[in-house]
Structures are given as C-alpha cells and as structure tokens.
Amino acid sequence: MFETPSLTEATLPATPQLAVFGHPIAHSRSPHIHAAFGHQLGIDLSYRAIDVPDGRLAASLARFAASGGIGANVTLPFKRDAVACCADLSARARRASVVNTLQRRGDAWFGDNTDGQGLVQDITERHRLDLRARRVLILGAGGASQAILPSLLDASVDTITLANRNPQRADALCDLIGEPARVRSVYWEGLADAGHFDLVINATSAGVQGQALDLPFSLLSARTLAYDLSYGASASLFLAWARAGQAWLAIDGLGMLVEQAALSFELWFGEHPDTELVFQDLRARAT
Ligand code: ATR
C-alpha cells in the first residue's frame, strides 16, 4: 500500500490557494467577491468554499495548508475556534478574541479580524456617517458582536450599550472588552427605558432563523442608523422594524461583507481592491 506523497514546495500549486471555512458554507459569497478582486487587480488566485461539517476546523485548516493554502477566511460558527488555530494574532484579533482571516506565515497561521474595521468602513465611507461621539446599541452578545466591539471603540464612538436575551452573556462580553466607562450592558426587558441611539446594530442570529426581535420603537429617532450585520432575507425583519419606526436609514451588512473581504485581500496580497464596483454588483444580484 502506497502512502499519498505530501506536497513539497516543488509540487505546490503556483496559483495562490485561498478558501473560506464554515458550516454551512454553500451560499457564501466570498469566492465570488475574491474572484472579482483578483480579476480587478490582475491577480490570479483560487478561492474555494470548504464545508467543515464535523466541526474539526484545525484539521481542515491543516489539510488546506498541506495542499498549499496561503490564506483563509473563517465564518460561522468557527470565528472563535479559529483563534486557537493561530500561532500569532493581530492586535485587533487579540482584543476581540475572534479571527475571520488567516495568513500562512512559515509553518503556522497568523490570525486577523477584519469584520470590525469592515463595518466601520462601510458606515463611515459608504454611508458617510461620522461615528465619533455616537451612542451605539448592539443587540446580541455572540461572536458577531464580539468581533465588532474593538473597532467601534477605536472609531471613537461615545458609548456602547449591549443588550442580549441572555443577560449573562452581555455581562461577560463587557468584562472581556474591559472598558466599563464606555461599554455597559442593559437587560433586554429594559430597552424600553434606554432612550434612543444614533446607531442600532443587530448582531443577533434571530433573522437567520427567521425570528423577529421584540424591540420598542423608542430606540429609534429620525437620526438613527439601523444596521443589520447579516444581509438579504436574514436582515429583512430587523430592517422592516427600523423602517416602521422611522429610523433615518436602515441598511444590511452587504457593504460590511465586501469591506471585510477587501481587508483580508489586502493582508494576503498587499493591495486594497476598489470595493464599490463589487458591492454594486452584489446589490444588483440581490434585488
Ligand atoms: P454569532 O457568532 O452569529 O454571534 P452566536 O454566538 O450563536 O452567533 O450568538 C447568537 C446571538 O444571537 C446571541 O446573542 C443570541 O442570544 P442568546 O445569547 O440569548 O442566545 C442572539 N439571538 C439568537 N436568536 C435570538 C432571538 N430570537 N432573540 C434575541 N436574541 C437572539
């Protein structure tokens, strides 16, 4: 019986090998986005979607590295597991304890988190909202919420209020971030007494499961940007609530998706693609 020969440098593919890991992953738009970035910048690349149905992210990443993988994205439900797969982390990934981008450095993975900066760029550059001194409410205290907190703080928002169905998780996330003067938690049931916010971010997975959130309109004013981190059908219930409550603007996370991808691409190739064309193309396909 012959063993499969391991790939040596001489046999590794010449085209840079990239992939996104998750479960489920079939509907990921990342392969399309990165192919478009590569085409735009004249960079030949291969970007696949790899399903990890058994939950063994580390083993999947190791197989990918052995076959020549130089970079990866990690999506739900593995963004926190990915931290343990990395020998070194960027400062923003360490602060958030969440990784969505990996880069092969020598024999190990370097981990970064581009989600938070992607969100900030979408809000400040595409939608031209100055985040400085804003009062922010984040709904949800899972991995998605954890990923964006450090970047919002760095963007000089005033305060961030966290509300989670399970209040212990919101308290634990406040403790993890460790900035009690700027990040505090409230009970979900207390939201009706919390006043209104400049930015209300839905970081729950309720919409993905087709569930509506029970939220008071008093969270919104005519100046509020309501932002759902998910996009497409998953964002529709939250955005319908925000429009019914007459928020200034209600937008989904498609722009964040493209911006975080561009930041990953920049880590791998040292060039930042133009995101607007790709965003408009995705938006047109979604409608
Ligand atoms: P992710 O990595 O996407 O953040 P997660 O870590 O499973 O996924 O977190 C999901 C978040 O959505 C949690 O904050 C969860 O609240 P609980 O911690 O109370 O479970 C929130 N969530 C999911 N469905 C919800 C619903 N119907 N109403 C309110 N919050 C919901």
Short mmCIF file of C-alpha atoms and ligand atoms in Angstrom, two decimals:
data_model
loop_
_atom_site.label_atom_id
_atom_site.label_comp_id
_atom_site.label_asym_id
_atom_site.label_seq_id
_atom_site.Cartn_x
_atom_site.Cartn_y
_atom_site.Cartn_z
CA MET A 1 0.00 0.00 0.00
CA PHE A 2 1.40 3.37 -1.02
CA GLU A 3 1.03 6.48 1.08
CA THR A 4 -0.12 9.67 -0.64
CA PRO A 5 3.05 11.72 -1.08
CA SER A 6 2.98 15.01 0.82
CA LEU A 7 3.26 18.10 -1.31
CA THR A 8 6.73 19.61 -1.39
CA GLU A 9 7.43 23.18 -2.38
CA ALA A 10 8.22 21.95 -5.90
CA THR A 11 4.76 20.44 -6.27
CA LEU A 12 2.70 23.16 -4.58
CA PRO A 13 0.27 24.94 -6.92
CA ALA A 14 1.62 28.17 -8.44
CA THR A 15 -1.74 29.93 -8.18
CA PRO A 16 -2.31 31.29 -4.64
CA GLN A 17 -4.76 28.98 -2.86
CA LEU A 18 -7.39 30.61 -0.64
CA ALA A 19 -10.60 29.36 0.93
CA VAL A 20 -13.39 30.17 3.32
CA PHE A 21 -14.23 27.62 6.03
CA GLY A 22 -17.62 27.34 7.68
CA HIS A 23 -20.75 25.26 8.12
CA PRO A 24 -22.98 25.67 6.23
CA ILE A 25 -20.90 27.35 3.53
CA ALA A 26 -22.57 26.61 0.19
CA HIS A 27 -24.18 30.07 -0.05
CA SER A 28 -21.05 32.04 0.85
CA ARG A 29 -20.42 34.98 -1.47
CA SER A 30 -16.73 35.14 -0.56
CA PRO A 31 -15.50 33.06 -3.55
CA HIS A 32 -17.31 35.43 -5.92
CA ILE A 33 -16.03 38.55 -4.12
CA HIS A 34 -12.39 37.44 -4.06
CA ALA A 35 -12.50 36.27 -7.68
CA ALA A 36 -13.77 39.76 -8.59
CA PHE A 37 -11.00 41.44 -6.56
CA GLY A 38 -8.37 39.23 -8.21
CA HIS A 39 -9.75 39.99 -11.67
CA GLN A 40 -9.78 43.71 -10.92
CA LEU A 41 -6.13 43.75 -9.82
CA GLY A 42 -4.84 41.20 -12.33
CA ILE A 43 -4.01 38.68 -9.59
CA ASP A 44 -4.52 35.03 -10.47
CA LEU A 45 -5.98 33.19 -7.47
CA SER A 46 -8.09 30.23 -6.47
CA TYR A 47 -10.66 30.79 -3.70
CA ARG A 48 -12.89 27.88 -2.62
CA ALA A 49 -15.62 27.35 -0.04
CA ILE A 50 -14.78 24.47 2.28
CA ASP A 51 -17.50 22.94 4.42
CA VAL A 52 -16.49 21.72 7.90
CA PRO A 53 -19.48 19.56 8.83
CA ASP A 54 -17.62 17.68 11.57
CA GLY A 55 -16.62 20.88 13.40
CA ARG A 56 -12.90 20.00 13.19
CA LEU A 57 -11.63 23.35 11.95
CA ALA A 58 -7.99 22.79 12.98
CA ALA A 59 -7.76 19.55 11.00
CA SER A 60 -9.40 21.15 7.96
CA LEU A 61 -7.02 24.10 8.06
CA ALA A 62 -4.03 21.76 8.42
CA ARG A 63 -5.08 19.79 5.32
CA PHE A 64 -5.53 23.05 3.43
CA ALA A 65 -2.06 24.28 4.45
CA ALA A 66 -0.52 20.95 3.38
CA SER A 67 -2.12 21.31 -0.05
CA GLY A 68 -0.63 24.80 -0.50
CA GLY A 69 -3.20 27.08 1.17
CA ILE A 70 -1.72 30.51 1.85
CA GLY A 71 -4.74 32.32 3.25
CA ALA A 72 -8.22 31.66 4.56
CA ASN A 73 -11.38 33.20 5.87
CA VAL A 74 -13.33 31.61 8.68
CA THR A 75 -17.03 32.18 9.11
CA LEU A 76 -19.87 30.89 11.27
CA PRO A 77 -19.68 29.01 13.53
CA PHE A 78 -15.87 28.96 13.73
CA LYS A 79 -14.72 32.54 14.29
CA ARG A 80 -13.87 31.94 17.93
CA ASP A 81 -12.44 28.43 17.34
CA ALA A 82 -10.07 29.95 14.77
CA VAL A 83 -8.20 31.84 17.50
CA ALA A 84 -6.75 28.57 18.83
CA CYS A 85 -5.57 27.59 15.32
CA CYS A 86 -3.26 30.62 15.11
CA ALA A 87 0.29 30.88 16.42
CA ASP A 88 0.10 34.68 16.36
CA LEU A 89 -2.69 37.27 16.23
CA SER A 90 -3.05 40.89 15.13
CA ALA A 91 -3.77 43.34 17.94
CA ARG A 92 -7.40 43.73 16.82
CA ALA A 93 -7.96 39.96 16.66
CA ARG A 94 -6.43 39.56 20.12
CA ARG A 95 -8.65 42.27 21.60
CA ALA A 96 -11.79 40.76 20.10
CA SER A 97 -10.72 37.11 20.64
CA VAL A 98 -12.25 36.47 17.21
CA VAL A 99 -10.50 35.60 13.92
CA ASN A 100 -12.03 35.77 10.45
CA THR A 101 -8.83 35.96 8.35
CA LEU A 102 -5.79 33.69 8.39
CA GLN A 103 -2.48 34.04 6.62
CA ARG A 104 0.12 31.29 6.36
CA ARG A 105 3.41 32.53 7.80
CA GLY A 106 6.12 29.85 7.70
CA ASP A 107 4.66 26.72 9.27
CA ALA A 108 1.86 28.44 11.17
CA TRP A 109 -1.23 30.59 10.79
CA PHE A 110 -1.37 34.29 11.63
CA GLY A 111 -4.88 35.42 12.60
CA ASP A 112 -6.58 38.76 11.97
CA ASN A 113 -10.10 40.12 12.41
CA THR A 114 -11.29 42.37 9.57
CA ASP A 115 -15.01 42.32 10.45
CA GLY A 116 -14.96 45.30 12.81
CA GLN A 117 -12.92 47.51 10.50
CA GLY A 118 -15.09 46.38 7.58
CA LEU A 119 -18.19 47.55 9.44
CA VAL A 120 -16.60 50.89 10.34
CA GLN A 121 -15.51 51.49 6.74
CA ASP A 122 -18.95 50.66 5.39
CA ILE A 123 -20.62 53.08 7.82
CA THR A 124 -18.12 55.94 7.59
CA GLU A 125 -17.07 55.74 3.94
CA ARG A 126 -20.01 54.23 2.03
CA HIS A 127 -22.77 55.73 4.16
CA ARG A 128 -20.83 58.83 5.27
CA LEU A 129 -21.82 58.69 8.92
CA ASP A 130 -19.27 60.11 11.33
CA LEU A 131 -19.08 57.63 14.21
CA ARG A 132 -17.36 59.99 16.61
CA ALA A 133 -19.29 60.68 19.83
CA ARG A 134 -22.22 58.46 18.76
CA ARG A 135 -24.35 56.45 21.19
CA VAL A 136 -24.41 52.87 19.97
CA LEU A 137 -26.69 49.96 20.87
CA ILE A 138 -25.62 46.43 19.96
CA LEU A 139 -28.26 43.70 20.09
CA GLY A 140 -26.67 40.30 20.74
CA ALA A 141 -23.55 39.21 22.60
CA GLY A 142 -22.28 36.32 20.48
CA GLY A 143 -19.28 36.10 18.18
CA ALA A 144 -20.60 38.69 15.72
CA SER A 145 -20.97 41.27 18.47
CA GLN A 146 -17.57 40.41 19.94
CA ALA A 147 -15.89 40.88 16.55
CA ILE A 148 -17.03 44.48 16.03
CA LEU A 149 -16.65 45.98 19.51
CA PRO A 150 -12.95 46.96 19.44
CA SER A 151 -13.21 48.66 16.04
CA LEU A 152 -16.25 50.68 17.09
CA LEU A 153 -14.39 51.84 20.22
CA ASP A 154 -11.38 52.75 18.08
CA ALA A 155 -13.70 54.77 15.82
CA SER A 156 -14.31 57.00 18.87
CA VAL A 157 -17.98 56.26 19.47
CA ASP A 158 -19.13 57.70 22.77
CA THR A 159 -20.71 54.69 24.47
CA ILE A 160 -21.76 51.17 23.50
CA THR A 161 -24.76 49.59 25.20
CA LEU A 162 -25.05 45.82 24.90
CA ALA A 163 -28.37 44.02 25.21
CA ASN A 164 -28.65 40.27 24.99
CA ARG A 165 -31.56 37.89 25.51
CA ASN A 166 -29.34 36.01 27.96
CA PRO A 167 -28.00 38.88 30.13
CA GLN A 168 -25.04 36.89 31.49
CA ARG A 169 -23.53 36.77 28.01
CA ALA A 170 -23.76 40.56 27.67
CA ASP A 171 -22.07 40.98 31.07
CA ALA A 172 -19.33 38.51 30.09
CA LEU A 173 -18.67 40.40 26.86
CA CYS A 174 -18.44 43.72 28.75
CA ASP A 175 -15.91 42.10 31.07
CA LEU A 176 -13.91 40.76 28.12
CA ILE A 177 -13.69 44.20 26.50
CA GLY A 178 -12.76 45.79 29.84
CA GLU A 179 -13.81 49.40 29.20
CA PRO A 180 -16.57 49.88 31.80
CA ALA A 181 -16.79 53.64 31.24
CA ARG A 182 -17.76 53.15 27.59
CA VAL A 183 -19.28 49.65 27.29
CA ARG A 184 -22.16 48.66 29.53
CA SER A 185 -24.98 46.14 29.42
CA VAL A 186 -28.72 46.54 29.87
CA TYR A 187 -31.46 43.96 30.24
CA TRP A 188 -33.37 43.27 27.03
CA GLU A 189 -36.55 43.90 29.02
CA GLY A 190 -35.13 47.32 29.99
CA LEU A 191 -34.68 48.52 26.40
CA ALA A 192 -37.95 50.48 26.51
CA ASP A 193 -36.37 52.72 29.16
CA ALA A 194 -32.96 53.03 27.47
CA GLY A 195 -33.80 56.08 25.30
CA HIS A 196 -32.79 56.34 21.68
CA PHE A 197 -29.47 55.67 19.96
CA ASP A 198 -27.57 57.09 16.98
CA LEU A 199 -26.66 53.61 15.77
CA VAL A 200 -28.58 50.39 16.49
CA ILE A 201 -26.76 47.26 15.32
CA ASN A 202 -28.46 43.90 15.08
CA ALA A 203 -25.73 41.34 15.83
CA THR A 204 -28.14 38.55 16.80
CA SER A 205 -28.72 35.47 14.69
CA ALA A 206 -32.50 35.79 15.11
CA GLY A 207 -33.04 36.88 11.49
CA VAL A 208 -31.03 33.94 10.16
CA GLN A 209 -33.55 31.73 11.94
CA GLY A 210 -36.46 33.80 10.61
CA GLN A 211 -37.32 35.12 14.08
CA ALA A 212 -38.41 38.70 14.73
CA LEU A 213 -36.92 40.59 17.67
CA ASP A 214 -39.25 42.17 20.20
CA LEU A 215 -37.96 45.76 20.17
CA PRO A 216 -39.52 49.13 21.15
CA PHE A 217 -39.59 51.95 18.58
CA SER A 218 -38.30 54.26 21.33
CA LEU A 219 -34.77 53.02 20.47
CA LEU A 220 -35.01 54.94 17.18
CA SER A 221 -35.03 58.61 16.27
CA ALA A 222 -35.06 60.42 12.93
CA ARG A 223 -31.22 60.44 13.17
CA THR A 224 -30.76 56.72 13.86
CA LEU A 225 -28.85 54.42 11.55
CA ALA A 226 -30.19 50.88 11.97
CA TYR A 227 -27.67 48.32 10.75
CA ASP A 228 -28.10 44.56 10.46
CA LEU A 229 -24.81 42.65 10.28
CA SER A 230 -26.47 40.00 8.11
CA TYR A 231 -27.82 40.63 4.63
CA GLY A 232 -30.56 39.52 2.30
CA ALA A 233 -33.58 37.74 3.75
CA SER A 234 -31.89 37.34 7.15
CA ALA A 235 -31.86 41.11 7.63
CA SER A 236 -35.38 41.79 6.39
CA LEU A 237 -37.32 41.56 9.69
CA PHE A 238 -34.98 43.91 11.58
CA LEU A 239 -34.85 46.39 8.69
CA ALA A 240 -38.66 46.34 8.38
CA TRP A 241 -38.89 47.14 12.11
CA ALA A 242 -36.43 50.05 11.72
CA ARG A 243 -38.31 51.48 8.73
CA ALA A 244 -41.63 51.16 10.52
CA GLY A 245 -40.08 53.06 13.45
CA GLN A 246 -38.90 55.78 11.04
CA ALA A 247 -35.18 55.38 11.51
CA TRP A 248 -33.08 57.71 9.35
CA LEU A 249 -31.53 54.82 7.47
CA ALA A 250 -31.90 51.02 7.65
CA ILE A 251 -29.17 49.01 5.94
CA ASP A 252 -27.98 45.43 5.81
CA GLY A 253 -24.44 44.08 6.12
CA LEU A 254 -23.67 43.57 2.43
CA GLY A 255 -21.30 46.54 2.45
CA MET A 256 -19.53 45.20 5.55
CA LEU A 257 -19.17 41.83 3.83
CA VAL A 258 -17.36 43.42 0.89
CA GLU A 259 -15.22 45.71 3.08
CA GLN A 260 -14.04 42.93 5.40
CA ALA A 261 -13.18 40.86 2.32
CA ALA A 262 -11.13 43.71 0.86
CA LEU A 263 -9.17 43.99 4.12
CA SER A 264 -8.49 40.23 4.04
CA PHE A 265 -7.38 40.52 0.42
CA GLU A 266 -5.02 43.33 1.39
CA LEU A 267 -3.43 41.18 4.10
CA TRP A 268 -2.77 38.39 1.56
CA PHE A 269 -1.71 40.44 -1.47
CA GLY A 270 -0.68 43.87 -0.15
CA GLU A 271 -3.18 45.66 -2.38
CA HIS A 272 -6.58 47.06 -1.43
CA PRO A 273 -9.23 46.49 -4.12
CA ASP A 274 -11.88 49.01 -5.11
CA THR A 275 -14.95 47.72 -3.26
CA GLU A 276 -17.68 49.87 -4.80
CA LEU A 277 -17.98 48.00 -8.11
CA VAL A 278 -18.17 44.64 -6.36
CA PHE A 279 -20.69 46.00 -3.84
CA GLN A 280 -22.93 47.37 -6.59
CA ASP A 281 -22.72 44.10 -8.49
CA LEU A 282 -23.74 42.09 -5.42
CA ARG A 283 -26.53 44.52 -4.63
CA ALA A 284 -27.88 44.23 -8.17
CA ARG A 285 -27.82 40.43 -7.96
CA ALA A 286 -29.64 40.52 -4.61
CA THR A 287 -32.59 42.52 -5.94
P1 ATR B 1 -22.79 34.66 16.28
O1 ATR B 1 -21.41 34.12 16.20
O2 ATR B 1 -23.51 34.85 14.98
O3 ATR B 1 -22.86 35.90 17.13
P2 ATR B 1 -23.83 33.15 18.48
O4 ATR B 1 -22.54 33.26 19.20
O5 ATR B 1 -24.57 31.86 18.47
O6 ATR B 1 -23.66 33.50 16.95
O7 ATR B 1 -24.79 34.32 19.01
C1 ATR B 1 -26.07 34.48 18.54
C2 ATR B 1 -26.65 35.73 19.19
O8 ATR B 1 -27.99 35.94 18.72
C3 ATR B 1 -26.76 35.62 20.70
O9 ATR B 1 -26.55 36.90 21.24
C4 ATR B 1 -28.20 35.17 20.89
O10 ATR B 1 -28.74 35.47 22.15
P3 ATR B 1 -28.55 34.44 23.39
O11 ATR B 1 -27.13 34.58 23.83
O12 ATR B 1 -29.53 34.89 24.39
O13 ATR B 1 -28.84 33.07 22.82
C5 ATR B 1 -28.87 36.00 19.83
N1 ATR B 1 -30.20 35.50 19.42
C6 ATR B 1 -30.46 34.47 18.62
N2 ATR B 1 -31.81 34.33 18.44
C7 ATR B 1 -32.39 35.34 19.15
C8 ATR B 1 -33.75 35.75 19.36
N3 ATR B 1 -34.77 35.12 18.80
N4 ATR B 1 -33.94 36.85 20.14
C9 ATR B 1 -32.92 37.51 20.71
N5 ATR B 1 -31.62 37.15 20.55
C10 ATR B 1 -31.36 36.09 19.77
#
